[in-house]
Coordinates of C-alpha atoms and ligand atoms in Angstrom, one line a residue:
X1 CA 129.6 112.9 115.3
X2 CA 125.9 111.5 115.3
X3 CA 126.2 111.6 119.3
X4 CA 127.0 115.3 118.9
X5 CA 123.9 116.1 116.8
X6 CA 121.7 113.7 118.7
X7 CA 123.0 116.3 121.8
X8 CA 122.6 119.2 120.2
X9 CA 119.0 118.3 118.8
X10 CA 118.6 117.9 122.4
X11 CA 120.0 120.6 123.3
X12 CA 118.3 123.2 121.4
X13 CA 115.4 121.6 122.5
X14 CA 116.5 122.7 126.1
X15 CA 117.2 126.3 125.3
X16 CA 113.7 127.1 124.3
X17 CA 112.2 129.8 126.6
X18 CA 108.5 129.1 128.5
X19 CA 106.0 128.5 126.4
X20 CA 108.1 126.2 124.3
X21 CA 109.4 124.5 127.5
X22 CA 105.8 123.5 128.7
X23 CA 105.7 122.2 124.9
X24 CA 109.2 120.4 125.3
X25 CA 108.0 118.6 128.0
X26 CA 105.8 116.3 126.2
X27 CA 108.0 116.1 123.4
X28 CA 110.1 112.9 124.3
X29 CA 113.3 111.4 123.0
X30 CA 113.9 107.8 122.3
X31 CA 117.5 106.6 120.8
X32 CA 117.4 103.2 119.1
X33 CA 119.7 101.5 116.9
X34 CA 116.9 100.9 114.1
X35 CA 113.7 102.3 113.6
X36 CA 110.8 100.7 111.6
X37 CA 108.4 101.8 110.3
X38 CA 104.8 100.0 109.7
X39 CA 104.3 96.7 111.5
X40 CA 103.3 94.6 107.7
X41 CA 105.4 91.5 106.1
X42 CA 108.3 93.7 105.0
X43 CA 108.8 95.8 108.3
X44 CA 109.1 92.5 110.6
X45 CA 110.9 90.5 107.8
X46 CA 113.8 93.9 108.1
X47 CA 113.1 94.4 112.1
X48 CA 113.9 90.8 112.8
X49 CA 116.7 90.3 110.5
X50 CA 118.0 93.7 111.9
X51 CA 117.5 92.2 115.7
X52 CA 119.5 88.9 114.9
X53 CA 122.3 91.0 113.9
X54 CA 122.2 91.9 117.5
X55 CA 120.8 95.8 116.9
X56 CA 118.4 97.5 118.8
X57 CA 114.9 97.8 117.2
X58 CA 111.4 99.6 117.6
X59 CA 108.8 99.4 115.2
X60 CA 106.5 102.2 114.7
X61 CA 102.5 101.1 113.6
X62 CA 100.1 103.8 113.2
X63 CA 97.1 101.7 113.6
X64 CA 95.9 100.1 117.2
X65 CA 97.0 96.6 115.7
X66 CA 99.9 94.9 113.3
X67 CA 99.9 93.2 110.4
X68 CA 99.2 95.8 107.4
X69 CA 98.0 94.7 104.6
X70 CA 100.0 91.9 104.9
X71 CA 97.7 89.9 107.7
X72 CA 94.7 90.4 105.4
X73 CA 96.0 88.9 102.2
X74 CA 95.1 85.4 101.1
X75 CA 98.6 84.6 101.9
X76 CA 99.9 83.1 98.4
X77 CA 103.4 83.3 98.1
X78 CA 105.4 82.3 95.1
X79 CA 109.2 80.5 95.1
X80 CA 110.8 78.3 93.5
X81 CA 110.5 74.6 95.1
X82 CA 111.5 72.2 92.5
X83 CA 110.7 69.3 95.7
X84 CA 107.1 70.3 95.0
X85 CA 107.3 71.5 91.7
X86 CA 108.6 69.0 89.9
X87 CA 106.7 65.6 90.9
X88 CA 103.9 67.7 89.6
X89 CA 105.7 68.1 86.3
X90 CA 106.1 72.1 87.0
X91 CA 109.6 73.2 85.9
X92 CA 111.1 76.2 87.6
X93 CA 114.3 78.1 89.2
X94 CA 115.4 81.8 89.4
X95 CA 115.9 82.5 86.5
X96 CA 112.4 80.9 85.0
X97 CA 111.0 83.4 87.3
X98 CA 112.9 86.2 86.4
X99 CA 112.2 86.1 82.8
X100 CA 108.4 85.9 83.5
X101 CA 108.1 88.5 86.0
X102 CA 109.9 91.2 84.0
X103 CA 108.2 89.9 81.2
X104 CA 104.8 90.3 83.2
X105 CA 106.0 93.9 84.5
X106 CA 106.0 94.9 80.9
X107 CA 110.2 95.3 81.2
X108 CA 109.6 98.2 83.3
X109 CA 111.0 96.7 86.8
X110 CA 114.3 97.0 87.1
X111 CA 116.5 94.1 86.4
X112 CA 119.0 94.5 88.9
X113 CA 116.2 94.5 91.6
X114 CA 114.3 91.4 89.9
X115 CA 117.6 89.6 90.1
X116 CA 117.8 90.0 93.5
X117 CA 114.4 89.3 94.6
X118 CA 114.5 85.8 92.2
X119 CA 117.9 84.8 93.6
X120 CA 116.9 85.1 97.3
X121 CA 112.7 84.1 96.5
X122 CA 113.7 79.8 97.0
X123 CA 115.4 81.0 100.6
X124 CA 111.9 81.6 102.0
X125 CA 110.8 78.1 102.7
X126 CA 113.4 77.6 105.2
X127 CA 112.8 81.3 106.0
X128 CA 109.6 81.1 107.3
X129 CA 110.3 77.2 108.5
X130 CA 112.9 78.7 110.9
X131 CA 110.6 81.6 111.9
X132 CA 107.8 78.4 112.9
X133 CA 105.2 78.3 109.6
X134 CA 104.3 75.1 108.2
X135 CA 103.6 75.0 104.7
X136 CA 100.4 73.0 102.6
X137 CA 102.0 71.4 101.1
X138 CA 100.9 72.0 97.8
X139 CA 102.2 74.6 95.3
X140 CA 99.4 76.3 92.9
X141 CA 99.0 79.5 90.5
X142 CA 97.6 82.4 92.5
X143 CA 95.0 84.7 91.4
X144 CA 97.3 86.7 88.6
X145 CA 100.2 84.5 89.1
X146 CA 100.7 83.8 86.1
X147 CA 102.9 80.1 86.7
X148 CA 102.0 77.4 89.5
X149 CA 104.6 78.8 91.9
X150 CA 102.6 79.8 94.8
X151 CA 102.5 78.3 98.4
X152 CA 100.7 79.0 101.7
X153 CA 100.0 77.3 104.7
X154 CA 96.6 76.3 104.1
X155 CA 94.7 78.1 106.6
X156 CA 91.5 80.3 104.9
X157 CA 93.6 83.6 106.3
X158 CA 97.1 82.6 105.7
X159 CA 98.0 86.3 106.2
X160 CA 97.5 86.1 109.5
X161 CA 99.6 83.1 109.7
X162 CA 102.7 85.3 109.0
X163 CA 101.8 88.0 111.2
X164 CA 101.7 86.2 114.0
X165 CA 104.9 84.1 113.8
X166 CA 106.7 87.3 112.8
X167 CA 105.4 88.9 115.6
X168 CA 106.5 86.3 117.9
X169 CA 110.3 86.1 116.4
X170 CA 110.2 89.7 116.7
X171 CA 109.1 89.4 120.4
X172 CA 111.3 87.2 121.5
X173 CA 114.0 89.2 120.0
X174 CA 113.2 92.0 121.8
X175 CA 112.1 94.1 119.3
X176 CA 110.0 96.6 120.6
X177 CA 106.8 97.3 118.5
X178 CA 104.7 100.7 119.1
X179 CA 101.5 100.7 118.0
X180 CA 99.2 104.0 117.9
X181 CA 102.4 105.9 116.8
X182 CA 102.1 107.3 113.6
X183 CA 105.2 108.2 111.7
X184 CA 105.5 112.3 110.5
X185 CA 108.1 112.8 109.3
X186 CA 112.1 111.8 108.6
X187 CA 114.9 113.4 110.2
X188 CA 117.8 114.1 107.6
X189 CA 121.0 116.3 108.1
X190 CA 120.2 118.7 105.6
X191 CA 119.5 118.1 102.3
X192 CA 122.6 115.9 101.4
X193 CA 123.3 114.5 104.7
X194 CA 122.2 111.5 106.6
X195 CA 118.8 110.2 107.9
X196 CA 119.0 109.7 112.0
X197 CA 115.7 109.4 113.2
X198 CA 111.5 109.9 112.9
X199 CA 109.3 112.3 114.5
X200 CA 106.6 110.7 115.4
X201 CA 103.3 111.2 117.4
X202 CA 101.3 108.7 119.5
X203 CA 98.9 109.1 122.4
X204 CA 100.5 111.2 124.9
X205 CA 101.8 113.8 121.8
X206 CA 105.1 114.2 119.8
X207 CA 107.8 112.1 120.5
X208 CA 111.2 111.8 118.4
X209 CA 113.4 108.9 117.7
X210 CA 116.5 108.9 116.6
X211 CA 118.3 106.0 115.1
X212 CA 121.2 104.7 113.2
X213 CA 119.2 103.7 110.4
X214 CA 115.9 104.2 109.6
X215 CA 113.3 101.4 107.5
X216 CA 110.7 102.7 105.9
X217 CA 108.2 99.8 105.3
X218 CA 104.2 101.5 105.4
X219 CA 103.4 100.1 102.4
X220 CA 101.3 101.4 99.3
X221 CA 98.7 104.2 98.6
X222 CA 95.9 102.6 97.4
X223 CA 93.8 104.5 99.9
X224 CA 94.9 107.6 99.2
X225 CA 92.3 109.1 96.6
X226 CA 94.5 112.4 95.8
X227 CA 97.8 110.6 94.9
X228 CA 96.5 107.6 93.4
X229 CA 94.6 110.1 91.0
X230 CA 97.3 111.9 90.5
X231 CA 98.8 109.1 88.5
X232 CA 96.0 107.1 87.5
X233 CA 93.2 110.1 87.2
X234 CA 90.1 106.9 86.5
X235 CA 91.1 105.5 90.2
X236 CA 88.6 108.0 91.9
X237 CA 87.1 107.7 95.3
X238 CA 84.1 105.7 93.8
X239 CA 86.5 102.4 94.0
X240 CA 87.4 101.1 97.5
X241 CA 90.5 98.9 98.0
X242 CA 90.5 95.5 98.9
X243 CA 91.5 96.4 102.5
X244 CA 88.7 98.4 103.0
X245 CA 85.9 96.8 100.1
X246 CA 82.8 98.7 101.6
X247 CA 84.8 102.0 102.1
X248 CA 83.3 102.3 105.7
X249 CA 86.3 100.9 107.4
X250 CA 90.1 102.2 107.6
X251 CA 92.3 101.4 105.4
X252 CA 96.2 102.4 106.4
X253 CA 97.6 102.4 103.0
X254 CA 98.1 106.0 102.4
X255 CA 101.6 106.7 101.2
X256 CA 103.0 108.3 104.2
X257 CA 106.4 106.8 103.5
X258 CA 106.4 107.7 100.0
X259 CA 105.3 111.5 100.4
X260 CA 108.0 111.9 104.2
X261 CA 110.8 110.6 101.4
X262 CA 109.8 112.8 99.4
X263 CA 110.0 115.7 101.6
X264 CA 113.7 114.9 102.2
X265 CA 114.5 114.5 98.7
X266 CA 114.1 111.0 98.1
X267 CA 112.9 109.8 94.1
X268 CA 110.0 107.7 93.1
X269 CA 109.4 104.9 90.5
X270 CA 106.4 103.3 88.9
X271 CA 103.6 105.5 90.4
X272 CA 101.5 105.4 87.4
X273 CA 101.4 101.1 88.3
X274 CA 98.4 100.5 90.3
X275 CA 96.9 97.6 90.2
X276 CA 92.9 97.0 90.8
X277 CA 91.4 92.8 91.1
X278 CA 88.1 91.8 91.8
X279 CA 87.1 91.6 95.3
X280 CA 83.8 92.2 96.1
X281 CA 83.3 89.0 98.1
X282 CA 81.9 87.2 94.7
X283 CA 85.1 85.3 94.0
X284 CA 85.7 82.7 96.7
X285 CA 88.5 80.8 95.1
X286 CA 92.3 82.9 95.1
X287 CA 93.7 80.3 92.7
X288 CA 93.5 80.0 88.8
X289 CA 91.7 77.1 87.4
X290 CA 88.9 76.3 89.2
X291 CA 86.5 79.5 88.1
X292 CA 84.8 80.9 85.1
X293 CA 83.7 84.8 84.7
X294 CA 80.5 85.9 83.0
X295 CA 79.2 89.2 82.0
X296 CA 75.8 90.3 82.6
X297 CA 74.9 88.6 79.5
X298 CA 76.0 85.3 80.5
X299 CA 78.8 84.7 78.2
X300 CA 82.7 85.1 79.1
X301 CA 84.8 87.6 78.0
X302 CA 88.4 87.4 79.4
X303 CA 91.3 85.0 80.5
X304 CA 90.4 84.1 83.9
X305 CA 93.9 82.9 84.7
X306 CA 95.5 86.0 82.5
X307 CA 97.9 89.3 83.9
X308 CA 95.4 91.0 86.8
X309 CA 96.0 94.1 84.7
X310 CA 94.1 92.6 81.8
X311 CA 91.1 90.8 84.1
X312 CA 90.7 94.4 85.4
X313 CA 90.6 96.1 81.9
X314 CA 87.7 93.5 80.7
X315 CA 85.6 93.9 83.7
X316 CA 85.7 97.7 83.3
X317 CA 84.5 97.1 79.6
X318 CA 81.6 95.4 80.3
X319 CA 78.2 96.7 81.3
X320 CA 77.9 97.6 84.9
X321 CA 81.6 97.5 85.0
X322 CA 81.1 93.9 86.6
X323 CA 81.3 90.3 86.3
X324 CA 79.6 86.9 87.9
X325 CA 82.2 84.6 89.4
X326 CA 81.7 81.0 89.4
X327 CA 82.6 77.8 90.9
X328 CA 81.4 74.7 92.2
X329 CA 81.5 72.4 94.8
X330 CA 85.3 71.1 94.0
X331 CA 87.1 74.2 94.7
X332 CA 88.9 75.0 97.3
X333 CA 87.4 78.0 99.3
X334 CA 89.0 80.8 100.5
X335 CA 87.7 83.1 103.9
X336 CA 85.3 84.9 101.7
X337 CA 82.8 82.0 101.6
X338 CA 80.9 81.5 104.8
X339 CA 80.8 86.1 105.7
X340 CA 79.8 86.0 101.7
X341 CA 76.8 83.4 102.0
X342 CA 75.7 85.5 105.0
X343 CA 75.7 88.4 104.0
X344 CA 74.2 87.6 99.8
X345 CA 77.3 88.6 97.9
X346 CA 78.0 84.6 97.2
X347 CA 75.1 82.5 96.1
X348 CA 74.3 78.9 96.1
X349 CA 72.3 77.1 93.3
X350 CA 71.8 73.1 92.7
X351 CA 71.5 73.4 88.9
X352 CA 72.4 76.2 86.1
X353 CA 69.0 77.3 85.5
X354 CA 68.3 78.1 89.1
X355 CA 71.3 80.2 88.8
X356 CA 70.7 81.8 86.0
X357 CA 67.8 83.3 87.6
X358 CA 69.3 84.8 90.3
X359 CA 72.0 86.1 88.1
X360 CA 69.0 87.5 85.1
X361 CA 70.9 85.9 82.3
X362 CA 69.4 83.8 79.5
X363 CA 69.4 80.0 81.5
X364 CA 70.2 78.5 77.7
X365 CA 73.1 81.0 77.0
X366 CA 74.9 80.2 80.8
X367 CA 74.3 76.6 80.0
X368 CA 76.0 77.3 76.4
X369 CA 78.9 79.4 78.0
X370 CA 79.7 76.5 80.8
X371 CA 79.6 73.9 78.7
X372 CA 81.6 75.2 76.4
X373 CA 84.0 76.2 79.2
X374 CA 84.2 72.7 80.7
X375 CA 85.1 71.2 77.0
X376 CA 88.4 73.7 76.8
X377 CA 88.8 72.5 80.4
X378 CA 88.7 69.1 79.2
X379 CA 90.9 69.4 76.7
X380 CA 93.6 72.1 78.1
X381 CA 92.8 74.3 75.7
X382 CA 90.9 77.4 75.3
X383 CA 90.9 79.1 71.7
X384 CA 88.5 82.0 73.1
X385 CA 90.6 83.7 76.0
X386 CA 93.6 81.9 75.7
X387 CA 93.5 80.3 79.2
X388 CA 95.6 77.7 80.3
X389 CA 95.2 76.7 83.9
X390 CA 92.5 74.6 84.7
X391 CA 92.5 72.4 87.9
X392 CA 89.2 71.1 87.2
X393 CA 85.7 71.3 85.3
X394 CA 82.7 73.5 86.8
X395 CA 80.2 70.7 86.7
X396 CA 79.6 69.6 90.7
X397 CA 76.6 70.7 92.2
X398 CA 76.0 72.9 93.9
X399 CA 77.7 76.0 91.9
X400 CA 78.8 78.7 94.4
X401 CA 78.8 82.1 92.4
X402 CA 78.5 86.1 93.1
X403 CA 79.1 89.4 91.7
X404 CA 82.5 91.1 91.4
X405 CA 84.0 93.9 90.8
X406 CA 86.9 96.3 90.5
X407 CA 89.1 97.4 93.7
X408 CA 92.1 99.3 93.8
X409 CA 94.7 96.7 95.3
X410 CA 98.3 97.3 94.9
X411 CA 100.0 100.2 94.2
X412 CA 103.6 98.8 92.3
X413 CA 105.7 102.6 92.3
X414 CA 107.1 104.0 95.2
X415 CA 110.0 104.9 96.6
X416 CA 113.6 104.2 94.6
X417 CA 116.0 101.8 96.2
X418 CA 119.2 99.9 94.9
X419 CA 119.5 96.2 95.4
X420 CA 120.5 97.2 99.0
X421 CA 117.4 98.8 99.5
X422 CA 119.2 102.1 99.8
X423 CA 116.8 105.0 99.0
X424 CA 117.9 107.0 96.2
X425 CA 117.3 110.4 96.2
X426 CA 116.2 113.1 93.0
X427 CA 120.1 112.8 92.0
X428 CA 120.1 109.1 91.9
X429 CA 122.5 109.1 95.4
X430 CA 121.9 107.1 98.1
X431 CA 120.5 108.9 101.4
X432 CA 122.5 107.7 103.5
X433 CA 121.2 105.8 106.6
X434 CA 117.7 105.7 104.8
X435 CA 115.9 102.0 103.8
X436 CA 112.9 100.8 102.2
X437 CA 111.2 97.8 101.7
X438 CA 107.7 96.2 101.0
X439 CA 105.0 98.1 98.7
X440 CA 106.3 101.4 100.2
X441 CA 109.4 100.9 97.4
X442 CA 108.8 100.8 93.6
X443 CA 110.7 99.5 90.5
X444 CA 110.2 95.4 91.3
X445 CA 107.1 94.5 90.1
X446 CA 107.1 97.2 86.7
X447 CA 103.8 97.6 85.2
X448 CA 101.7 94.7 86.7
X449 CA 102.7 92.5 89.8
X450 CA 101.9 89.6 89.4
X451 CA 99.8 87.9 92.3
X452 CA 101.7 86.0 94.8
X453 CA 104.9 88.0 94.4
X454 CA 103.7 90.5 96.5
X455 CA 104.1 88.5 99.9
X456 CA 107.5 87.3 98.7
X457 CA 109.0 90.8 97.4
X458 CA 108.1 92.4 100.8
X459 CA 109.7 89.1 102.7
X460 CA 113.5 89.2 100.4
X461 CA 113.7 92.7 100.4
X462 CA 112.6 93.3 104.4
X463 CA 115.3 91.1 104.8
X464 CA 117.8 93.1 103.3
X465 CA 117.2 96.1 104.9
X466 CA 117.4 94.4 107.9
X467 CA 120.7 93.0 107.4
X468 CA 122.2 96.2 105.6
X469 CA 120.3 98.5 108.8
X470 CA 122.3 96.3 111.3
X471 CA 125.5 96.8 109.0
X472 CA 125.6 100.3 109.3
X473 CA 124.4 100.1 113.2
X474 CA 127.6 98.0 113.8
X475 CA 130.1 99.9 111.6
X476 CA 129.1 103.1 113.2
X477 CA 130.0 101.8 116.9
X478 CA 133.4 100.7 115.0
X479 CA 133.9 104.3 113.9
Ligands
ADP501 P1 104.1 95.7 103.3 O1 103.3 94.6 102.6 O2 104.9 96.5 102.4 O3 104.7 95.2 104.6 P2 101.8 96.4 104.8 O4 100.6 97.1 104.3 O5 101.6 95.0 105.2 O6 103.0 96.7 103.8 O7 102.3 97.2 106.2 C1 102.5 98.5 106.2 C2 102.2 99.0 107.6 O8 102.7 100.3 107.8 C3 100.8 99.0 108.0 O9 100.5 98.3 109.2 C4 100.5 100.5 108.2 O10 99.5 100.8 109.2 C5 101.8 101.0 108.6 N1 102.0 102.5 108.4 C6 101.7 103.2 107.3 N2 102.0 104.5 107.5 C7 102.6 104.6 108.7 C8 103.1 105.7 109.5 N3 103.1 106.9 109.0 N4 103.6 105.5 110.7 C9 103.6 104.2 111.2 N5 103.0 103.1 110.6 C10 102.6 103.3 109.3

């Protein structure tokens, strides 16, 4: 039956007189089994899952190179792993996890989904083992994490770590990935019937694909000023994203997968959610524990190691809308040190007064504020912010510290799925042959995501869309 529409979407094509001929020449074809789309975490984690189950797969990437925003993250990514966790003292499993991230989400993810993703979450160690990463090592509470569940592999990019192991699986599983071709639009049998393929365009003009089953993983809108405003009208253009900090690069994540499911009827979740952290290249530590924030007055004024949601309401209230970020020489560092010495936004200072100076706070009133830091650090216990995570006291020379603020980061609503990563559409059906994983899909994370989550969300659910893409892909040549 597909065959026959595949033919007569051909077909047509053919009977189109001359002017539309000389246009129907450049206008290509491709069948596939499975079509991707977006070359980030989720769309390899789907297109090689998909290729073990022996289907046919091409990747669609509108931008000259992989990776998303997936290559650029920090790379923490939180599971369950009592081995590590528990020598530490660190208790954990699922169900720990799922209590705390719905609880985090403000009970607006969805259960069902949250199941899922905890259940499958401890499978990624031997995931990405199998795939050729090697872990740190050591487990830790990313920025926003919220609980010491967080692994990478160590490297200052750890994103890119991913990428390119991914991107090797997916290469030597013959996975065919097409960069330069954007994604336009999604091909559905009318407006109840299946999805069979993309339309596309890359360098030499249109070109159509047609599939058994179509991924949708282009990720979030955070760079999208007109939708994110739509549902967050403060989120202007004045504030970049963390892909694209100075606004004078590119930054890919513009909905595209949302608003071409929306166009065939598909529903949306959470778009209100969007989630902003600081990342102005002041904070050079991605961890909790081993940094204190200060207002322009030189006094703190939130929970360093609290929901992302709340460290981004406190720096908005304070003058400036920013914050100084400070650490010392015990930290470990992420990639933003060395480009951030360079280029001024980090600073380097032996002793408090020398960087109170540069910072134009009151020397006595940052020696007051640290101090009184390192004794609740001391002691476990802060009865000003409430923090709880501390990995060490800020009192090694020299103190490494620079100004942050606000970017638009992670946009938690998108595109409806079940815990197959079906796509539901405006009835609450599933369009059939359609998928969806990554930050393209809403409904996990509910009102705030918390950090580390992310990398692992996009990793479970790719995967099932992979495996359920290659279901339908085989049951069809049953048929
Ligand atoms: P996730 O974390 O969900 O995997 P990423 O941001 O890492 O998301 O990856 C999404 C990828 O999708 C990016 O590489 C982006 O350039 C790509 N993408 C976005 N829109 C399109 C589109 N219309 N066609 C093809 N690729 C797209």
């Amino acid at each position: 039956m597909k065959f026959f529409r595949a033919l007569g979407f051909g077909l047509s094509l053919c009977m189109l007189g001359g002017f539309a001929f000389a246009q129907q020449a450049q206008e290509r074809i491709i069948s596939t089994d499975v079509v991707v789309i977006g070359a980030g975490g989720a769309g390899y984690n789907a297109a090689i899952t998909a290729a073990q189950a022996k289907a046919k797969v091409i990747i669609l990437e509108k931008m000259p190179v992989v990776g998303g925003a997936t290559i650029i993250s920090g790379g923490s990514m939180n599971f369950p792993d009592p081995k590590l966790q528990e020598p530490a003292g660190i208790k954990d499993s699922p169900e720990i996890m799922y209590k705390q991230m719905l609880a985090a989400g403000d009970y607006r993810g969805d259960p069902e989904l949250v199941k899922v993703f905890t259940d499958h979450a401890p499978e990624l160690r031997a995931w990405y083992e199998s795939l050729g990463i090697q872990w740190a090592g050591r487990v830790f509470e990313p920025f926003g994490g919220l609980y010491p569940r967080g692994h990478n592999t160590g490297a200052v990019n750890a994103g890119h770590d991913y990428i390119r192991v991914l991107n090797d699986a997916a290469k030597k599983l013959g996975v065919e990935v097409r960069t330069n071709t954007r994604a336009v639009a999604l091909l559905r049998d009318g407006d109840h019937g299946s999805v069979y393929g993309v339309k596309a365009e890359d360098k030499e003009g249109k070109v159509t694909f047609l599939a058994k089953a179509v991924i949708v993983a282009t990720g979030g809108f955070a760079d999208n000023v007109e939708l994110r405003m739509k549902h967050d009208p403060r989120l202007d253009a004045s504030f970049h994203t963390t892909a694209n900090p100075t606004g004078k690069g590119v930054d890919f994540a513009t909905g595209d997968g949302i608003l071409m499911g929306q166009n065939i009827r598909a529903d949306v979740v959470g778009m209100d959610y969007i989630q902003m952290i600081p990342w102005a290249g002041g904070r050079v530590t991605d961890y909790v524990g081993a940094d204190i924030y200060v207002n322009s007055d030189g006094k703190r004024f939130v929970n360093e190691g609290g929901r992302r949601d709340r460290i981004a309401d406190g720096i908005l209230a304070q003058k400036g809308h920013f914050c100084w970020v400070i650490t010392d020489d015990q930290s470990v560092k992420g990639s933003q040190l060395e480009p951030g010495l360079k280029a001024g936004r980090v600073h380097k200072a032996n002793t408090i007064e020398e960087m109170a100076k540069v910072m134009e706070v009151e020397p006595k009133v940052l020696k007051e504020t640290i101090e009184r830091y390192n004794k609740f650090a001391a002691s476990k216990q802060d009865p000003d912010f409430g923090k709880t995570t501390f990995t060490q006291l800020i009192n090694k020379p020299p103190y490494y510290f620079g100004i942050e603020h606000e970017n638009v980061h992670f946009t938690e609503g998108g595109l409806r799925i079940n815990v197959n990563t079906e796509v539901l559409d405006l009835d609450g059906k599933v369009i059939p042959g359609l998928f969806a994983a990554g930050e393209v899909t809403g409904g996990i994370h509910g009102t705030n995501r918390a950090g580390g989550n992310s990398l692992a969300a996009i990793s479970v659910f790719g995967r099932i869309a992979g495996k359920n893409a290659a279901g339908l892909v085989s049951a069809s040549a049953d048929e």
